[in-house]
Coordinates of C-alpha atoms in Angstrom, one line a residue:
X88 CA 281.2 -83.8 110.5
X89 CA 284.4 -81.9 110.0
X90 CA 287.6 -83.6 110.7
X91 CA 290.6 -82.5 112.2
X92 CA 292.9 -84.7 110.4
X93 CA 294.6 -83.4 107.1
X94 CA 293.1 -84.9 103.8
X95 CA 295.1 -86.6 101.4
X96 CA 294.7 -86.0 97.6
X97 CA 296.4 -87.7 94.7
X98 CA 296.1 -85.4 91.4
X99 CA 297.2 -87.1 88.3
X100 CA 298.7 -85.6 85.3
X101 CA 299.3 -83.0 87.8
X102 CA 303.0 -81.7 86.8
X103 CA 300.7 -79.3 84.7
X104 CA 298.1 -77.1 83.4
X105 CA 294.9 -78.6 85.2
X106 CA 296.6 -80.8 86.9
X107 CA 298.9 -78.7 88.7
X108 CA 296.5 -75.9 89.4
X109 CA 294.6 -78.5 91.0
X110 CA 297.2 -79.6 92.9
X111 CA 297.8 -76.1 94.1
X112 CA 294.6 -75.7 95.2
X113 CA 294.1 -78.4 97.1
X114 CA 297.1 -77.7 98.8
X115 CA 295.7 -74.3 100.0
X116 CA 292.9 -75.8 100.9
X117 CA 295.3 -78.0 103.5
X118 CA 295.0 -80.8 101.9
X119 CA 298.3 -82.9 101.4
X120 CA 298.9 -83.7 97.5
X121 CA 300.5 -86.5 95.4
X122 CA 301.3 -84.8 92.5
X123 CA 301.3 -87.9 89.7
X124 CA 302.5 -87.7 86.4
X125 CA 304.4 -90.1 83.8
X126 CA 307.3 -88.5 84.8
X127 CA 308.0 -87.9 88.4
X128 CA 310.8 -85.5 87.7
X129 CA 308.2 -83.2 85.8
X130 CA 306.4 -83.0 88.9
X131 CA 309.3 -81.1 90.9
X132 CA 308.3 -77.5 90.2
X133 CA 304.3 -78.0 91.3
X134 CA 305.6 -80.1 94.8
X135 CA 308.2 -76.9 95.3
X136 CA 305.6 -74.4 94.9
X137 CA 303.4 -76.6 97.3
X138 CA 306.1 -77.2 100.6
X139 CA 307.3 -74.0 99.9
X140 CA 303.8 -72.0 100.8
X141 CA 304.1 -74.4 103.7
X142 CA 302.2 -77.4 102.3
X143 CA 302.8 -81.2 102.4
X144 CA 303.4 -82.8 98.8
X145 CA 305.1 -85.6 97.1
X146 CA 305.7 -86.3 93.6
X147 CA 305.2 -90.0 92.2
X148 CA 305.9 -91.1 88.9
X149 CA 303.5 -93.3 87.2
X150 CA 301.8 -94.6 83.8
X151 CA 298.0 -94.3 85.4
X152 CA 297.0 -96.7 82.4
X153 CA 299.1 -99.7 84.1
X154 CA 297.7 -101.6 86.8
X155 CA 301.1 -102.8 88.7
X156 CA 302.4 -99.0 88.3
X157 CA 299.3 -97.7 89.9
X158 CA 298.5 -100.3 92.7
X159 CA 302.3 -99.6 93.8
X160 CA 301.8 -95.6 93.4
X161 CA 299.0 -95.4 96.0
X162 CA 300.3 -98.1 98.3
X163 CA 303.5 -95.4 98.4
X164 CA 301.2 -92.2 99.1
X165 CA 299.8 -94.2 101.7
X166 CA 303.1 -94.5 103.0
X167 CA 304.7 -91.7 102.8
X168 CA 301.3 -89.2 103.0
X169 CA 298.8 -91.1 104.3
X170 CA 295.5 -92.9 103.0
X171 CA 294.0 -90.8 100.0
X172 CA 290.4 -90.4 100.3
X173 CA 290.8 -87.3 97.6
X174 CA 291.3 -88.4 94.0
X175 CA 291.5 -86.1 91.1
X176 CA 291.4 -88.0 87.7
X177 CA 292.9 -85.6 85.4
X178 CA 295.7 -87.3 83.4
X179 CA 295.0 -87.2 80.1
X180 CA 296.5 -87.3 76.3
X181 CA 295.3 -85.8 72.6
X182 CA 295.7 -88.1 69.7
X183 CA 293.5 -86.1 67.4
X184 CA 292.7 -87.2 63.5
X185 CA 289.6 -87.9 61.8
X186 CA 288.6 -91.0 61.3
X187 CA 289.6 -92.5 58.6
X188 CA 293.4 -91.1 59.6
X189 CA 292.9 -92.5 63.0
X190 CA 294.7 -95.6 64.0
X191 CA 294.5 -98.3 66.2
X192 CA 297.1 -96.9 68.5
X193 CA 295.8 -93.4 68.4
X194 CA 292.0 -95.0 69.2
X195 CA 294.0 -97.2 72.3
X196 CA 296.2 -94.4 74.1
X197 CA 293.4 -91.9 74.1
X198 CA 291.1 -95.0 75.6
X199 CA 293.9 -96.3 78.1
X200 CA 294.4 -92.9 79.3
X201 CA 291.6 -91.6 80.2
X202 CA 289.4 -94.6 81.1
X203 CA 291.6 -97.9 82.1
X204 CA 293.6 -94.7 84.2
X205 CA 290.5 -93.6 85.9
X206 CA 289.1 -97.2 86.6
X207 CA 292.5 -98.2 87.5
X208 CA 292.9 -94.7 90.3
X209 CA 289.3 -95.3 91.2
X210 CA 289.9 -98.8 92.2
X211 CA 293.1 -98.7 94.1
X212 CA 291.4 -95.4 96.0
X213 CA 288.4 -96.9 96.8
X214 CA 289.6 -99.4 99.6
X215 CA 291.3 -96.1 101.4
X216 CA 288.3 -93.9 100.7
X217 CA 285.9 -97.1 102.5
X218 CA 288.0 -97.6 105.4
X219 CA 288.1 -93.9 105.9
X220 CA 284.3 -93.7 105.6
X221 CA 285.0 -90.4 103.5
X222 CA 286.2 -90.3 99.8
X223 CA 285.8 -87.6 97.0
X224 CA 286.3 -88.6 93.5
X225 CA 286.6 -85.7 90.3
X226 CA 287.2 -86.8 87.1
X227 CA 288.0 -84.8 84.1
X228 CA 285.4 -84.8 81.4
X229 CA 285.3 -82.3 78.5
X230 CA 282.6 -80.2 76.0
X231 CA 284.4 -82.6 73.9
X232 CA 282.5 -85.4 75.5
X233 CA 279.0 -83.6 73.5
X234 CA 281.4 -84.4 70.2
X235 CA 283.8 -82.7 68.2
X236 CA 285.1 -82.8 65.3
X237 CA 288.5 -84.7 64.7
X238 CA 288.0 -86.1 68.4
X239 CA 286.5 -89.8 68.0
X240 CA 288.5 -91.3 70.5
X241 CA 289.2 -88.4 72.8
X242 CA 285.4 -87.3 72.8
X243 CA 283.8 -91.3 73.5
X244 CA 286.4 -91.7 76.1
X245 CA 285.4 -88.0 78.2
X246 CA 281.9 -89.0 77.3
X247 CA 282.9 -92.4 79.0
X248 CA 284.3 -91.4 81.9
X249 CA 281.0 -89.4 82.5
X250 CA 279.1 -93.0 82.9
X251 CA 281.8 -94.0 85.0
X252 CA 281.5 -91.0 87.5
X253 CA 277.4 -91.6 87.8
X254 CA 278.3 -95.2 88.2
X255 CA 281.0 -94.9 90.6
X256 CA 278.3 -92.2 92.7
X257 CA 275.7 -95.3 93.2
X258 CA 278.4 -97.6 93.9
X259 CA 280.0 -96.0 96.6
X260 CA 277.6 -93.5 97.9
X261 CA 276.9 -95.8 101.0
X262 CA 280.5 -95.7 102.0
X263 CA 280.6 -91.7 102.2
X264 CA 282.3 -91.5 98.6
X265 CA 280.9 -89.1 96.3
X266 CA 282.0 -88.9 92.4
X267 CA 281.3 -86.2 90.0
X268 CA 282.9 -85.0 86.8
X269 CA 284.3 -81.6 86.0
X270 CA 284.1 -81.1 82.1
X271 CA 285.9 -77.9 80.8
X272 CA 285.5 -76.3 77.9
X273 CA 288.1 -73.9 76.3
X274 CA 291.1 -74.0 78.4
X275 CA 294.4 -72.5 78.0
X276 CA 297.3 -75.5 78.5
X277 CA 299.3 -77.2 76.7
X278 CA 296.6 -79.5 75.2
X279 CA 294.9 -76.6 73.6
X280 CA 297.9 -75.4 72.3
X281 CA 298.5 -78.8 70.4
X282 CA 295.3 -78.6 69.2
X283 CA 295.6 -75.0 67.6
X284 CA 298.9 -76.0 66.0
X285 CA 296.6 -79.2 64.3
X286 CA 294.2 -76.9 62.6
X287 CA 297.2 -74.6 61.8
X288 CA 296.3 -71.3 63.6
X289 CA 298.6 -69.8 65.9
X290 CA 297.8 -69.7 70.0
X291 CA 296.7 -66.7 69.9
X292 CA 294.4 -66.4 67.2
X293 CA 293.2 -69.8 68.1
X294 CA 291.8 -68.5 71.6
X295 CA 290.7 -65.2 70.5
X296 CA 288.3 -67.2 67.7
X297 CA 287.5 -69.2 70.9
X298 CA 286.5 -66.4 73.5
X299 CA 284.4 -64.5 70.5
X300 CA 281.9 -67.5 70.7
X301 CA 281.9 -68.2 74.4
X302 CA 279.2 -66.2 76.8
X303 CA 281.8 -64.4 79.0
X304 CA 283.4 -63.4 76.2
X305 CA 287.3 -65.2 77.5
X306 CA 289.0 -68.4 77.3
X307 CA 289.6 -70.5 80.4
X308 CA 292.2 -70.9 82.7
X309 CA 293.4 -73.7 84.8
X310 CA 292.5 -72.1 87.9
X311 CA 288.7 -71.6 86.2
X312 CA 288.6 -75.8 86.7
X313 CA 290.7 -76.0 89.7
X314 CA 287.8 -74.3 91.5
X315 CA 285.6 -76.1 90.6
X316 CA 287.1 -79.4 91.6
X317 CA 288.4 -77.7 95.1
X318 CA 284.2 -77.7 95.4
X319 CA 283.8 -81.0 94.4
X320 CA 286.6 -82.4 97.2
X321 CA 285.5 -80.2 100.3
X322 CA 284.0 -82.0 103.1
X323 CA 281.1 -79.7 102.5
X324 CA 280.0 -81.1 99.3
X325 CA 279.0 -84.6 100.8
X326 CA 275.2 -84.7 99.2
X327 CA 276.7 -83.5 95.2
X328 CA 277.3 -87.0 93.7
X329 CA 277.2 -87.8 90.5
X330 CA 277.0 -84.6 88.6
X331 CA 278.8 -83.6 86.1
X332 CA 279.8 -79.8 85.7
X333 CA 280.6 -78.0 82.5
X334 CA 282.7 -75.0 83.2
X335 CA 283.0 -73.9 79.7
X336 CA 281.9 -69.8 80.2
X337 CA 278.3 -70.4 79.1
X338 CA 275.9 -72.8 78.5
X339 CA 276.7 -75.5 75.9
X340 CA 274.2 -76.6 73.1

């Protein structure tokens, strides 16, 4: 049943690209939105685009990958927003190499990122979603997560994170929480720009080589994943759990 009373959404890594087109769009969709990134300053410009069109939004500073940091994060969006029962877990980092370059450290930021961060969200969410009898979860996945070249860590831990999402879907099903995983393929952002300057092409060339082998013949923009994630969260998708969506421009081998 609809309800009258305004969602609340934490997006993290949302001060940009994904993030913050996410955060934009659950906005629009009247949802209020914790936009949560390592730095809280970085946040300023999505929250000012947000409360400017008249939306409710607050920006919170956080290392997702450390449990004391994240347990006092959502205890302040409860706070000052209200309980989430929308969680978008989209922070993420690139420490590309190929194996035998790839270090410990490289292996363990990739891994604490993306999967301690989500398991740490998920968990400190879940209470709110299960007193609230609603909760949507979205996590980030990737093509990557099929394997790529150069991408050990990042690629296991988006593959990861899809086991978590089906996991998380029969856990908390009962309690009115779905979980699914958004996985997007070639998208313009920062990320992808780091990873055109590791193979040593420039931006541009880099994305028309991309588009050329993708169905729809263009790369991917933020707002490309933020809609798909705005599905994911609506009250309306209640019986999608535990899917996970590629939004890549084409099917993927």
């Amino acid at each position: 049943m609809p309800t009258t009373e305004q969602r609340v959404a934490i997006v993290t890594g949302g001060a940009r690209g994904i993030g913050a087109a996410t955060a934009v769009r659950l906005a629009a969709e009247g949802r209020a939105v914790a936009v949560l990134d390592l730095d809280e300053s970085a946040c300023a410009d999505v929250v000012e685009k947000i409360t400017a069109a008249g939306g409710r939004a607050l920006a919170v500073g956080c290392d997702v990958s450390d449990t004391e940091q994240v347990e006092a994060a959502v205890a302040r969006v409860a706070d000052e927003l209200g309980a989430p029962t929308v969680l978008v877990n989209n922070a993420g980092v690139l420490r590309d190499n190929l194996l035998f370059k790839m270090s410990d450290s490289d292996w363990d930021t990739v891994m604490n990122v993306h999967l301690r961060g989500a398991f740490l969200m998920s968990r400190a969410c879940q209470k709110h979603m299960v007193d609230a009898g609603f909760g949507r979860i979205v996590n980030l996945s990737s093509s990557s997560a099929l394997g790529n070249r150069g991408q050990a860590n990042y690629a296991a831990a988006k593959a990861g994170l899809q086991g978590f999402t089906k996991t998380l879907a029969k856990e908390l099903g009962k309690f009115g929480i779905t979980a699914n995983a958004v996985a997007p393929g070639f998208i313009v952002t920062d990320m992808t720009a780091a990873t055109a300057a590791r193979v040593g092409m420039g931006f541009e060339d880099f994305q028309k080589a991309a588009a050329s082998q993708i169905p729809v013949q263009r790369v991917g923009r933020p707002e490309d994943i933020a809609n798909a994630i705005a599905f994911f969260t609506g009250e309306e998708a209640g019986f999608v759990s535990g899917q996970v969506l590629y939004v890549a421009g084409g099917p993927l081998d």
